[in-house]
Each structure stands twice: as structure tokens, then as C-alpha cells.
Tab-separated table of C-alpha atoms in Angstrom:
chain	number	residue	atom	x	y	z
A	196	MET	CA	-50.827	-8.258	17.056
A	197	GLY	CA	-52.843	-6.821	20.086
A	198	LEU	CA	-50.337	-4.595	21.298
A	199	ASN	CA	-52.179	-2.468	23.406
A	200	LYS	CA	-51.741	-3.871	26.781
A	201	LYS	CA	-52.519	-2.986	30.666
A	202	SER	CA	-48.845	-1.805	32.247
A	203	VAL	CA	-47.966	-1.229	35.293
A	204	ASP	CA	-49.517	2.541	35.269
A	205	ASP	CA	-52.978	1.322	35.015
A	206	PHE	CA	-53.220	0.253	38.397
A	207	ASN	CA	-51.890	0.870	42.068
A	208	ALA	CA	-50.011	-1.972	43.823
A	209	ASN	CA	-50.611	-0.001	47.723
A	210	GLY	CA	-51.091	-2.931	49.981
A	211	LYS	CA	-51.289	-5.124	47.238
A	212	ARG	CA	-48.911	-8.713	46.963
A	213	VAL	CA	-47.428	-8.472	42.930
A	214	LEU	CA	-45.659	-11.036	41.722
A	215	VAL	CA	-43.436	-9.668	39.096
A	216	ARG	CA	-41.463	-12.177	36.327
A	217	CYS	CA	-37.850	-10.446	35.907
A	218	ASP	CA	-35.250	-11.379	33.383
A	219	PHE	CA	-32.433	-12.032	36.106
A	220	ASN	CA	-30.705	-14.915	33.900
A	221	VAL	CA	-27.187	-13.256	34.340
A	222	PRO	CA	-23.983	-14.480	33.895
A	223	LEU	CA	-22.391	-15.906	36.754
A	224	LYS	CA	-18.459	-16.207	37.061
A	225	ASP	CA	-17.328	-18.350	40.363
A	226	GLY	CA	-20.732	-17.217	41.961
A	227	LYS	CA	-19.850	-13.745	40.959
A	228	ILE	CA	-22.262	-11.781	38.365
A	229	THR	CA	-20.201	-10.339	35.672
A	230	ASP	CA	-22.726	-8.452	33.968
A	231	GLU	CA	-25.676	-6.663	35.747
A	232	THR	CA	-27.567	-5.268	32.759
A	233	ARG	CA	-30.813	-7.434	33.641
A	234	ILE	CA	-30.894	-6.784	36.992
A	235	VAL	CA	-30.520	-2.470	36.550
A	236	ALA	CA	-33.441	-3.049	33.340
A	237	ALA	CA	-35.621	-4.815	35.775
A	238	LEU	CA	-35.284	-1.590	38.359
A	239	PRO	CA	-38.082	0.979	37.121
A	240	THR	CA	-40.883	-1.348	37.360
A	241	ILE	CA	-39.661	-2.800	41.156
A	242	ASN	CA	-39.462	0.954	41.997
A	243	LYS	CA	-42.645	1.718	40.670
A	244	LEU	CA	-44.693	-0.945	42.426
A	245	LEU	CA	-42.599	-0.271	45.576
A	246	LYS	CA	-43.219	3.608	45.259
A	247	ASP	CA	-47.277	2.703	45.674
A	248	GLY	CA	-46.943	0.760	48.691
A	249	GLY	CA	-46.701	-2.889	46.894
A	250	LYS	CA	-45.356	-5.949	48.524
A	251	VAL	CA	-43.274	-6.921	45.598
A	252	ILE	CA	-42.671	-10.998	45.137
A	253	LEU	CA	-40.032	-11.617	42.260
A	254	CYS	CA	-39.282	-14.350	40.059
A	255	SER	CA	-36.901	-15.409	37.370
A	256	HIS	CA	-35.143	-18.494	35.605
A	257	LEU	CA	-31.313	-18.802	35.693
A	258	GLY	CA	-29.200	-20.687	33.499
A	259	LYS	CA	-30.518	-23.794	31.666
A	260	VAL	CA	-31.120	-25.940	34.632
A	261	LYS	CA	-30.424	-29.714	32.966
A	262	ASN	CA	-29.851	-31.634	36.154
A	263	GLY	CA	-31.768	-30.490	38.880
A	264	PRO	CA	-31.282	-27.755	41.238
A	265	ASN	CA	-27.973	-26.690	41.912
A	266	GLU	CA	-26.263	-23.493	43.951
A	267	GLY	CA	-24.337	-22.556	40.882
A	268	GLU	CA	-27.713	-21.690	39.365
A	269	SER	CA	-29.021	-20.447	42.413
A	270	LEU	CA	-30.506	-16.618	42.556
A	271	ALA	CA	-29.132	-15.908	45.852
A	272	PRO	CA	-26.477	-13.677	44.337
A	273	VAL	CA	-28.899	-11.908	42.025
A	274	ALA	CA	-30.835	-11.405	45.792
A	275	GLU	CA	-27.482	-9.782	47.184
A	276	ARG	CA	-26.812	-7.301	44.267
A	277	LEU	CA	-30.402	-6.369	44.221
A	278	SER	CA	-30.356	-5.385	47.745
A	279	GLU	CA	-27.738	-3.116	46.796
A	280	LYS	CA	-29.661	-1.558	44.110
A	281	LEU	CA	-32.670	-1.173	45.519
A	282	GLY	CA	-31.432	0.128	48.708
A	283	LYS	CA	-33.428	-2.150	51.119
A	284	LYS	CA	-33.470	-5.750	52.161
A	285	VAL	CA	-34.124	-7.984	49.438
A	286	ASN	CA	-35.563	-11.527	51.115
A	287	PHE	CA	-34.580	-14.339	49.609
A	288	VAL	CA	-36.195	-17.782	49.418
A	289	ALA	CA	-33.922	-20.630	48.963
A	290	ASP	CA	-36.748	-23.332	48.711
A	291	TYR	CA	-35.603	-25.100	45.661
A	292	ASN	CA	-39.510	-25.450	45.701
A	293	VAL	CA	-39.783	-22.279	44.671
A	294	THR	CA	-43.245	-22.163	46.045
A	295	GLY	CA	-43.406	-24.167	49.011
A	296	ASP	CA	-43.728	-23.542	52.680
A	297	ALA	CA	-40.826	-21.374	53.011
A	298	ALA	CA	-42.111	-19.186	50.409
A	299	THR	CA	-45.827	-19.006	51.585
A	300	LYS	CA	-44.506	-17.856	55.120
A	301	ALA	CA	-42.038	-15.183	53.459
A	302	VAL	CA	-44.874	-13.836	51.466
A	303	ALA	CA	-47.057	-13.865	54.188
A	304	ASP	CA	-44.811	-11.911	56.823
A	305	MET	CA	-44.351	-9.406	54.337
A	306	LYS	CA	-45.373	-5.835	55.105
A	307	ASP	CA	-46.150	-2.717	52.528
A	308	GLY	CA	-42.681	-1.708	50.316
A	309	ASP	CA	-41.016	-5.040	51.281
A	310	VAL	CA	-39.508	-6.840	48.550
A	311	VAL	CA	-39.351	-11.013	48.214
A	312	LEU	CA	-37.304	-13.328	45.553
A	313	LEU	CA	-37.927	-16.776	44.605
A	314	GLN	CA	-35.752	-19.524	43.981
A	315	ASN	CA	-34.895	-20.025	40.820
A	316	THR	CA	-38.187	-21.137	38.475
A	317	ARG	CA	-36.748	-23.569	37.013
A	318	PHE	CA	-35.598	-25.765	39.689
A	319	ARG	CA	-39.032	-26.870	40.004
A	320	GLY	CA	-38.827	-28.798	36.310
A	321	ALA	CA	-40.108	-28.473	32.871
A	322	GLU	CA	-42.641	-24.937	33.358
A	323	GLU	CA	-44.202	-25.938	30.282
A	324	THR	CA	-45.239	-29.118	30.865
A	325	LYS	CA	-48.609	-30.730	32.621
A	326	ASN	CA	-46.503	-30.106	35.818
A	327	GLY	CA	-46.536	-26.447	34.933
A	328	GLU	CA	-50.400	-26.004	35.587
A	329	ALA	CA	-49.642	-26.843	39.097
A	330	PHE	CA	-47.099	-24.517	39.726
A	331	SER	CA	-49.262	-21.782	38.026
A	332	LYS	CA	-51.425	-22.042	40.474
A	333	GLU	CA	-49.537	-21.858	43.287
A	334	LEU	CA	-46.944	-19.013	41.937
A	335	ALA	CA	-50.802	-16.945	41.565
A	336	ASP	CA	-51.982	-18.371	45.053
A	337	LEU	CA	-49.008	-16.019	46.416
A	338	CYS	CA	-49.871	-12.971	44.849
A	339	ASP	CA	-52.827	-10.389	44.175
A	340	ASP	CA	-51.622	-9.062	40.743
A	341	TYR	CA	-49.046	-10.318	38.002
A	342	VAL	CA	-46.286	-8.477	36.115
A	343	CYS	CA	-44.554	-9.647	33.153
A	344	ASP	CA	-41.192	-7.626	32.695
A	345	ALA	CA	-39.071	-10.490	31.141
A	346	PHE	CA	-39.336	-9.935	27.314
A	347	GLY	CA	-36.571	-12.478	27.184
A	348	SER	CA	-38.516	-15.185	28.152
A	349	SER	CA	-42.124	-13.967	26.438
A	350	HIS	CA	-41.334	-16.341	23.577
A	351	ARG	CA	-42.063	-19.449	26.159
A	352	ALA	CA	-45.405	-20.299	27.352
A	353	HIS	CA	-44.153	-21.040	30.699
A	354	ALA	CA	-46.166	-20.956	34.308
A	355	SER	CA	-43.978	-17.866	35.523
A	356	VAL	CA	-44.611	-16.110	32.317
A	357	ALA	CA	-48.037	-17.054	30.774
A	358	GLY	CA	-49.380	-20.184	32.685
A	359	VAL	CA	-50.014	-17.852	35.978
A	360	THR	CA	-51.992	-15.319	34.747
A	361	GLU	CA	-54.956	-17.712	33.991
A	362	PHE	CA	-55.271	-18.158	38.220
A	363	VAL	CA	-54.337	-14.871	39.137
A	364	ARG	CA	-57.217	-13.215	36.468
A	365	LYS	CA	-59.480	-15.929	38.183
A	366	LYS	CA	-59.123	-14.197	41.088
A	367	GLY	CA	-59.816	-10.904	39.440
A	368	GLY	CA	-56.024	-9.694	39.877
A	369	ASN	CA	-54.457	-7.325	37.098
A	370	CYS	CA	-52.135	-8.989	34.531
A	371	ALA	CA	-49.917	-6.444	33.481
A	372	VAL	CA	-46.378	-5.597	31.440
A	373	GLY	CA	-43.521	-3.762	33.094
A	374	TYR	CA	-41.940	-0.772	31.774
A	375	LEU	CA	-39.046	-3.315	30.454
A	376	MET	CA	-41.449	-5.393	28.408
A	377	GLN	CA	-43.768	-2.007	27.395
A	378	LYS	CA	-40.879	-0.558	25.687
A	379	GLU	CA	-40.089	-3.706	23.826
A	380	ILE	CA	-43.547	-4.134	22.208
A	381	ASP	CA	-43.505	-0.170	21.732
A	382	PHE	CA	-40.456	-0.504	19.608
A	383	LEU	CA	-39.994	-4.218	18.592
A	384	GLY	CA	-44.251	-4.634	17.967
A	385	ASN	CA	-44.680	-1.411	16.593
A	386	ALA	CA	-41.851	-0.831	14.077
A	387	VAL	CA	-42.847	-4.137	12.523
A	388	GLU	CA	-46.038	-3.397	12.529
A	389	THR	CA	-46.555	0.286	12.004
A	390	PRO	CA	-43.034	1.652	10.568
A	391	VAL	CA	-42.129	5.098	9.881
A	392	ARG	CA	-40.949	4.593	6.321
A	393	PRO	CA	-38.428	4.170	4.978
A	394	PHE	CA	-37.954	1.325	6.661
A	395	VAL	CA	-35.017	-0.904	5.976
A	396	ALA	CA	-34.248	-4.332	8.054
A	397	ILE	CA	-30.805	-5.663	8.348
A	398	LEU	CA	-30.133	-9.345	8.847
A	399	GLY	CA	-26.754	-10.863	9.672
A	400	GLY	CA	-26.026	-13.704	11.422
A	401	ALA	CA	-24.356	-17.399	10.673
A	402	LYS	CA	-27.872	-19.613	9.061
A	403	VAL	CA	-30.675	-19.093	6.866
A	404	ALA	CA	-32.400	-21.484	8.688
A	405	ASP	CA	-32.495	-19.868	11.710
A	406	LYS	CA	-34.252	-16.324	9.698
A	407	LEU	CA	-36.339	-18.043	7.268
A	408	ASN	CA	-39.655	-16.711	8.463
A	409	VAL	CA	-38.393	-12.942	9.883
A	410	ILE	CA	-36.802	-13.003	6.111
A	411	SER	CA	-40.224	-13.324	4.811
A	412	ASN	CA	-42.253	-11.222	7.321
A	413	LEU	CA	-39.932	-8.200	6.863
A	414	LEU	CA	-39.561	-8.270	2.661
A	415	GLU	CA	-43.648	-7.935	3.140
A	416	LYS	CA	-43.138	-5.198	5.660
A	417	CYS	CA	-40.082	-3.174	5.213
A	418	ASP	CA	-38.979	-1.213	1.504
A	419	THR	CA	-35.267	-2.434	1.909
A	420	LEU	CA	-34.018	-5.628	3.492
A	421	ILE	CA	-29.985	-6.108	3.874
A	422	ILE	CA	-28.128	-9.560	4.274
A	423	GLY	CA	-25.279	-10.110	5.864
A	424	GLY	CA	-23.431	-12.637	7.672
A	425	GLY	CA	-22.447	-16.500	7.287
A	426	MET	CA	-26.489	-16.650	6.014
A	427	ALA	CA	-25.277	-14.180	2.652
A	428	PHE	CA	-23.599	-16.962	0.880
A	429	THR	CA	-26.173	-19.054	0.643
A	430	PHE	CA	-28.105	-16.129	-1.167
A	431	LEU	CA	-24.887	-15.747	-3.142
A	432	LYS	CA	-24.723	-19.629	-4.156
A	433	ALA	CA	-28.561	-19.298	-4.894
A	434	GLN	CA	-26.992	-16.775	-7.691
A	435	GLY	CA	-24.701	-19.057	-9.164
A	436	TYR	CA	-21.783	-17.753	-7.613
A	437	GLU	CA	-18.787	-19.706	-6.282
A	438	VAL	CA	-18.478	-19.438	-2.370
A	439	GLY	CA	-15.641	-21.324	-1.839
A	440	ASN	CA	-15.719	-22.866	1.770
A	441	SER	CA	-17.951	-19.965	3.063
A	442	LEU	CA	-20.720	-21.230	5.071
A	443	VAL	CA	-23.451	-22.488	2.698
A	444	ASP	CA	-27.060	-24.574	3.404
A	445	LEU	CA	-28.167	-26.497	0.462
A	446	GLU	CA	-31.714	-27.069	1.609
A	447	LYS	CA	-32.237	-23.407	1.609
A	448	LEU	CA	-31.013	-22.122	-2.156
A	449	ASP	CA	-34.557	-22.271	-3.438
A	450	TYR	CA	-35.579	-21.183	-0.786
A	451	CYS	CA	-33.272	-17.964	-0.977
A	452	LYS	CA	-34.561	-17.865	-4.930
A	453	GLU	CA	-37.887	-17.816	-3.638
A	454	MET	CA	-37.311	-15.106	-1.301
A	455	MET	CA	-35.317	-12.780	-3.866
A	456	ALA	CA	-38.317	-13.345	-6.498
A	457	LYS	CA	-40.568	-12.196	-3.512
A	458	ALA	CA	-38.734	-9.326	-3.271
A	459	GLU	CA	-38.779	-7.880	-6.782
A	460	LYS	CA	-42.494	-8.898	-7.194
A	461	LEU	CA	-43.479	-6.658	-4.184
A	462	GLY	CA	-40.711	-4.121	-5.608
A	463	LYS	CA	-38.656	-4.343	-2.434
A	464	LYS	CA	-34.780	-4.027	-2.452
A	465	LEU	CA	-33.034	-7.024	-1.519
A	466	LEU	CA	-29.665	-6.188	-0.803
A	467	LEU	CA	-26.517	-8.641	-0.768
A	468	PRO	CA	-22.728	-8.143	-0.316
A	469	VAL	CA	-21.155	-7.263	-3.347
A	470	ASP	CA	-17.790	-8.054	-1.794
A	471	THR	CA	-16.522	-10.167	1.136
A	472	THR	CA	-13.202	-10.428	3.166
A	473	VAL	CA	-11.813	-14.170	3.034
A	474	ALA	CA	-9.368	-16.198	4.717
A	475	ALA	CA	-8.022	-19.231	4.389
A	476	SER	CA	-9.886	-20.711	7.169
A	477	PHE	CA	-11.919	-19.884	10.328
A	478	PRO	CA	-10.050	-17.755	13.090
A	479	ASN	CA	-9.081	-20.230	15.842
A	480	PRO	CA	-8.963	-19.463	18.447
A	481	ILE	CA	-11.797	-17.066	17.828
A	482	ASP	CA	-9.891	-13.670	18.419
A	483	ALA	CA	-6.773	-15.426	16.702
A	484	GLU	CA	-4.646	-12.414	14.423
A	485	ILE	CA	-5.591	-14.186	10.540
A	486	GLU	CA	-4.845	-12.997	7.100
A	487	VAL	CA	-7.391	-11.858	5.277
A	488	LYS	CA	-7.966	-10.187	1.919
A	489	VAL	CA	-11.055	-8.989	0.108
A	490	VAL	CA	-12.851	-10.112	-2.993
A	491	ASP	CA	-15.972	-9.147	-5.325
A	492	ALA	CA	-18.999	-11.401	-4.024
A	493	ASP	CA	-18.798	-13.416	-6.878
A	494	LYS	CA	-14.700	-13.974	-7.123
A	495	ILE	CA	-14.716	-15.623	-3.928
A	496	PRO	CA	-11.685	-18.790	-4.141
A	497	ALA	CA	-12.183	-22.283	-4.192
A	498	ASP	CA	-9.968	-22.940	-0.869
A	499	MET	CA	-11.030	-19.438	0.769
A	500	GLU	CA	-14.317	-18.557	3.150
A	501	GLY	CA	-16.216	-15.451	3.256
A	502	LEU	CA	-16.028	-14.314	7.171
A	503	ASP	CA	-16.837	-10.834	6.868
A	504	ILE	CA	-18.617	-7.982	4.421
A	505	GLY	CA	-16.201	-6.085	2.082
A	506	THR	CA	-15.391	-2.702	2.182
A	507	LYS	CA	-17.728	-1.814	-1.039
A	508	THR	CA	-20.604	-3.636	0.812
A	509	ALA	CA	-20.208	-1.525	3.718
A	510	VAL	CA	-20.379	1.548	2.097
A	511	LEU	CA	-23.407	-0.120	0.061
A	512	TYR	CA	-25.217	-1.171	3.212
A	513	ALA	CA	-24.368	2.364	5.112
A	514	ASP	CA	-25.456	4.217	2.448
A	515	ALA	CA	-28.765	2.274	2.291
A	516	VAL	CA	-29.395	3.185	6.014
A	517	LYS	CA	-28.975	7.274	5.856
A	518	SER	CA	-32.131	7.722	4.286
A	519	ALA	CA	-33.987	5.529	6.731
A	520	LYS	CA	-36.424	6.741	9.074
A	521	THR	CA	-36.816	3.425	10.853
A	522	VAL	CA	-33.948	0.779	11.190
A	523	VAL	CA	-34.182	-2.783	12.744
A	524	TRP	CA	-31.229	-4.786	13.003
A	525	ASN	CA	-30.917	-8.599	13.894
A	526	GLY	CA	-27.257	-10.561	13.272
A	527	PRO	CA	-23.552	-9.213	12.546
A	528	MET	CA	-22.020	-8.743	9.371
A	529	GLY	CA	-19.320	-11.131	10.233
A	530	VAL	CA	-17.181	-12.791	12.531
A	531	PHE	CA	-17.838	-9.426	14.988
A	532	GLU	CA	-15.409	-11.058	17.818
A	533	ASN	CA	-12.310	-10.800	15.909
A	534	PRO	CA	-10.986	-7.334	15.579
A	535	ILE	CA	-9.860	-8.029	12.001
A	536	LEU	CA	-13.092	-9.350	10.921
A	537	ALA	CA	-15.723	-7.157	13.009
A	538	LYS	CA	-14.976	-3.926	10.468
A	539	GLY	CA	-18.279	-5.088	8.148
A	540	THR	CA	-20.404	-4.840	11.918
A	541	ILE	CA	-18.665	-1.809	13.126
A	542	ALA	CA	-19.507	0.377	9.835
A	543	VAL	CA	-23.181	-0.842	10.268
A	544	ALA	CA	-23.104	-0.035	13.822
A	545	LYS	CA	-21.539	3.322	13.322
A	546	ALA	CA	-24.351	4.050	9.950
A	547	LEU	CA	-27.039	3.308	12.731
A	548	ALA	CA	-25.293	5.452	15.295
A	549	ASP	CA	-24.782	7.844	12.677
A	550	THR	CA	-28.639	8.571	11.331
A	551	ASP	CA	-31.657	10.441	13.477
A	552	ALA	CA	-33.642	7.249	12.469
A	553	THR	CA	-35.206	5.021	14.907
A	554	THR	CA	-32.549	2.447	15.553
A	555	ILE	CA	-33.839	-0.953	17.048
A	556	ILE	CA	-31.072	-3.966	17.229
A	557	GLY	CA	-32.875	-7.105	17.758
A	558	GLY	CA	-31.146	-9.137	21.063
A	559	GLY	CA	-28.611	-11.948	20.841
A	560	ASP	CA	-25.170	-10.937	18.781
A	561	SER	CA	-26.463	-8.162	17.279
A	562	ALA	CA	-26.927	-6.538	21.138
A	563	ALA	CA	-23.623	-7.944	22.029
A	564	ALA	CA	-21.490	-6.152	19.008
A	565	VAL	CA	-23.334	-2.444	19.112
A	566	ASN	CA	-22.637	-3.037	23.718
A	567	GLN	CA	-18.921	-4.341	22.416
A	568	LEU	CA	-18.335	-2.313	20.270
A	569	GLY	CA	-19.261	0.628	21.983
A	570	PHE	CA	-22.032	1.854	20.101
A	571	ALA	CA	-25.216	1.082	22.838
A	572	ASP	CA	-26.035	4.847	23.723
A	573	LYS	CA	-26.348	5.672	20.225
A	574	MET	CA	-29.325	3.138	19.698
A	575	SER	CA	-33.329	4.301	20.500
A	576	HIS	CA	-33.215	0.612	21.283
A	577	ILE	CA	-31.068	-2.425	22.133
A	578	SER	CA	-33.962	-5.732	22.610
A	579	THR	CA	-33.514	-7.506	25.662
A	580	GLY	CA	-34.736	-10.945	24.110
A	581	GLY	CA	-32.636	-13.060	21.463
A	582	GLY	CA	-34.811	-15.653	20.425
A	583	ALA	CA	-38.183	-13.063	21.945
A	584	SER	CA	-37.160	-10.427	19.146
A	585	LEU	CA	-36.433	-12.874	16.560
A	586	GLU	CA	-39.907	-14.252	16.924
A	587	PHE	CA	-41.787	-10.846	17.057
A	588	LEU	CA	-39.955	-10.038	14.047
A	589	GLU	CA	-40.995	-13.073	12.493
A	590	GLY	CA	-44.546	-11.611	13.190
A	591	LYS	CA	-45.760	-14.523	15.969
A	592	GLU	CA	-47.687	-13.496	18.981
A	593	LEU	CA	-45.572	-14.165	22.272
A	594	PRO	CA	-47.058	-15.868	25.092
A	595	GLY	CA	-45.921	-13.505	27.834
A	596	VAL	CA	-46.937	-10.570	26.119
A	597	MET	CA	-50.622	-11.974	24.548
A	598	ALA	CA	-51.159	-13.157	28.169
A	599	ALA	CA	-51.258	-9.609	29.684
A	600	ASP	CA	-54.707	-7.966	30.408
A	601	ASN	CA	-55.647	-5.870	27.016
A	602	LYS	CA	-56.065	-2.296	27.918
């Protein structure tokens, strides 16, 4: 997969203008940042470049920006918080054009050790379209070297993620990955390509359709594949079980049969729930108190739906993790946002916390679950990218990773 990439440790930024693509897509409420995890995660790379004596130019997207530039998705609050964290002023360029005259002047006025933050890259419009080429060149014109440290966006071939590298490279600049990206490559990439065995993969979440290629790719790489969450019911239905009103993707029944046959052919263990926690309906609101019972996986009542793995399954899955040396987990075991339906996810998280295996949480809902349930500090690595980590697990090449120079 070509994962031996040049990193920030492979060049010295002294006197250089370095453009760093960060992931500052932070949650905001009334203009205030409610979770600064992504800002904190970017600090090691920024501090290294500042220590070198570089001029650090930061860029990122924030939000979806569907109706054009707006103050609600400006990076101004990030600049403020970043200034506090770095202990120095971050010069924020509020220009909606991102790379216009204001940005050019701000960069020209920089001294070694200064930090500039450009406006939300998505204010420029669709970064991946034809317009992206002009934007890529303008970003490259602002800098001498480029560092990508935004794993959460690395699966998108956007101007600020991949396009810019072509123009930086043309003028002899370095295109490297930051510490956060390096960590993702080391853990996620190498766990899948060269795992220490036994290698156990755990997949959950709602839909089989979201994880088609992940299931197939991981079956080839892992020793045991564990399936939980809503997607498990399509597998159970494919075995001919009654699944009541549980979430089922009828178009994917044949696919599930193929995957079960593939596991058998490859001599891999494919573990499915042996019992499930059912209720009369989905909780509304999601954290509402709800009456549940645990039934065997082949005895789900026709008028009920499965919303979490059952107690026997939780023990089965925890046992499978005990002897593992590498565990990758993507997707919760049930509706973990509800305390009554979080037991399966908690059991799996606890099993991972108790093992001495390398434990990798593949972003998205599973990352939210281990953070919310208090197990984050017990995991070897929690990925910062939901979609990106899924594509990595599929075995896809990520544009943001591939665009960096090889060592």
C-alpha cells in the first residue's frame, strides 16, 4: 500500500513557509467549541515546525458548507483556541476567498516562528472539482513545503489534501505527513497489512451496505471476524432465522451468504450473535428508558426488534478477544447511546481494555462509544477519521496518504 512516507521529522522547516492541512472540523455551539480533541491532536506537528523556526500556515475545513460561506462555519473560534494552546498569537485571515490578497499579505509579513490560519477551505466551493486545480496552485504559492496532518479528510482528493502536493513538488518542496497522520498509518495501515497474530476484527454499526468491502477485505487479513450491531441481523436472516422487526438489508442476503462461505473456505472464524437484546420498538428519544429482554438469536419474536447483542454473545466476543495480539474495532454492538442498550458495546470495550493486544478503534461511532463509556485511555490507538479509517480497512489507497513523498 506504499506506507513508507516522508514525515515532518525528515526535513527541517527553519526559515521555510510550511502549509499544514489540519483537521479542525470541531463541533461548535453558539460559536463556541464544545470538543477541542482535534485541535489538541494537531499541536505536536505544529510545535515541531515552530521549534525548527518555520513559518507555519494552517488550513482546514469546518462543517459541510452547503449554502456558501457563512460566519457560523468560520475558523475564527479555532484561531482563538489555538492561540491559547500554543501560547502565541495565531493570525487568522478571515478572507472567504481563502488564498486571496489578505492571505498573500499575511504570509509575506510572517517572521520565523509565526502562525497564520487561513479561512475554511470549503468556503472556496467544491475543492474536488475543476476549480480545485486553481485553488491547489494558489495554496502551493503560499508555501515552500506541505504537511498533511488531516487523516479524517485523507480519503478525499481535495485541493487542500492532495491537489496542492503536485504544485509544491514541482518547485522542489517537501510533501510530508504530520505526526497524527503517521500514527494512523502506523496503526491502521500496518495492523491490516502486517498484523501480529492472532488478529481479530470486530465490525458493528447499522448497515451491511456501509461495510461491504471492509468485511471482504478483513476476512482475507484477519483470523477471526466478529459481527455485531444492526448489520448482524442481515447475516442472521441469511442463515434462515426469524429476525422480527430488526434492521435487515434484504438486497444483501446473498452477499452475507457469500461472506459466510468465504470465511469457511479460508478457514477463518466468523462469529455472529448467539443471542440478542430485543424491544418492542426503537427508543424515542434515543436515550429513553425502554423495556428489553434477551432471547436466542434464532428466537426473535416477530413483533420485536434486536437493538443490542445479548449476554451470551457478549461473553463469546470477549473470549475471542482474550487471546488476540491485534484487534481492530469499527462500529458499536448496539444502540450504545441508550444506557440500557449499551451493554454489548461496553462488554466489547471492556474486553479490549483488559487485553494486552494492540487495540485499534476505527473512528466514527466506535471512537465516540469508547470515549463516552470511559475506555479511551485503555486503547492503543483511536483513529481520528471515520470514513477514512473505513476506507483504510477496505484496503483502499487514500489520496491524502498517497500524495505524500515516499521516503
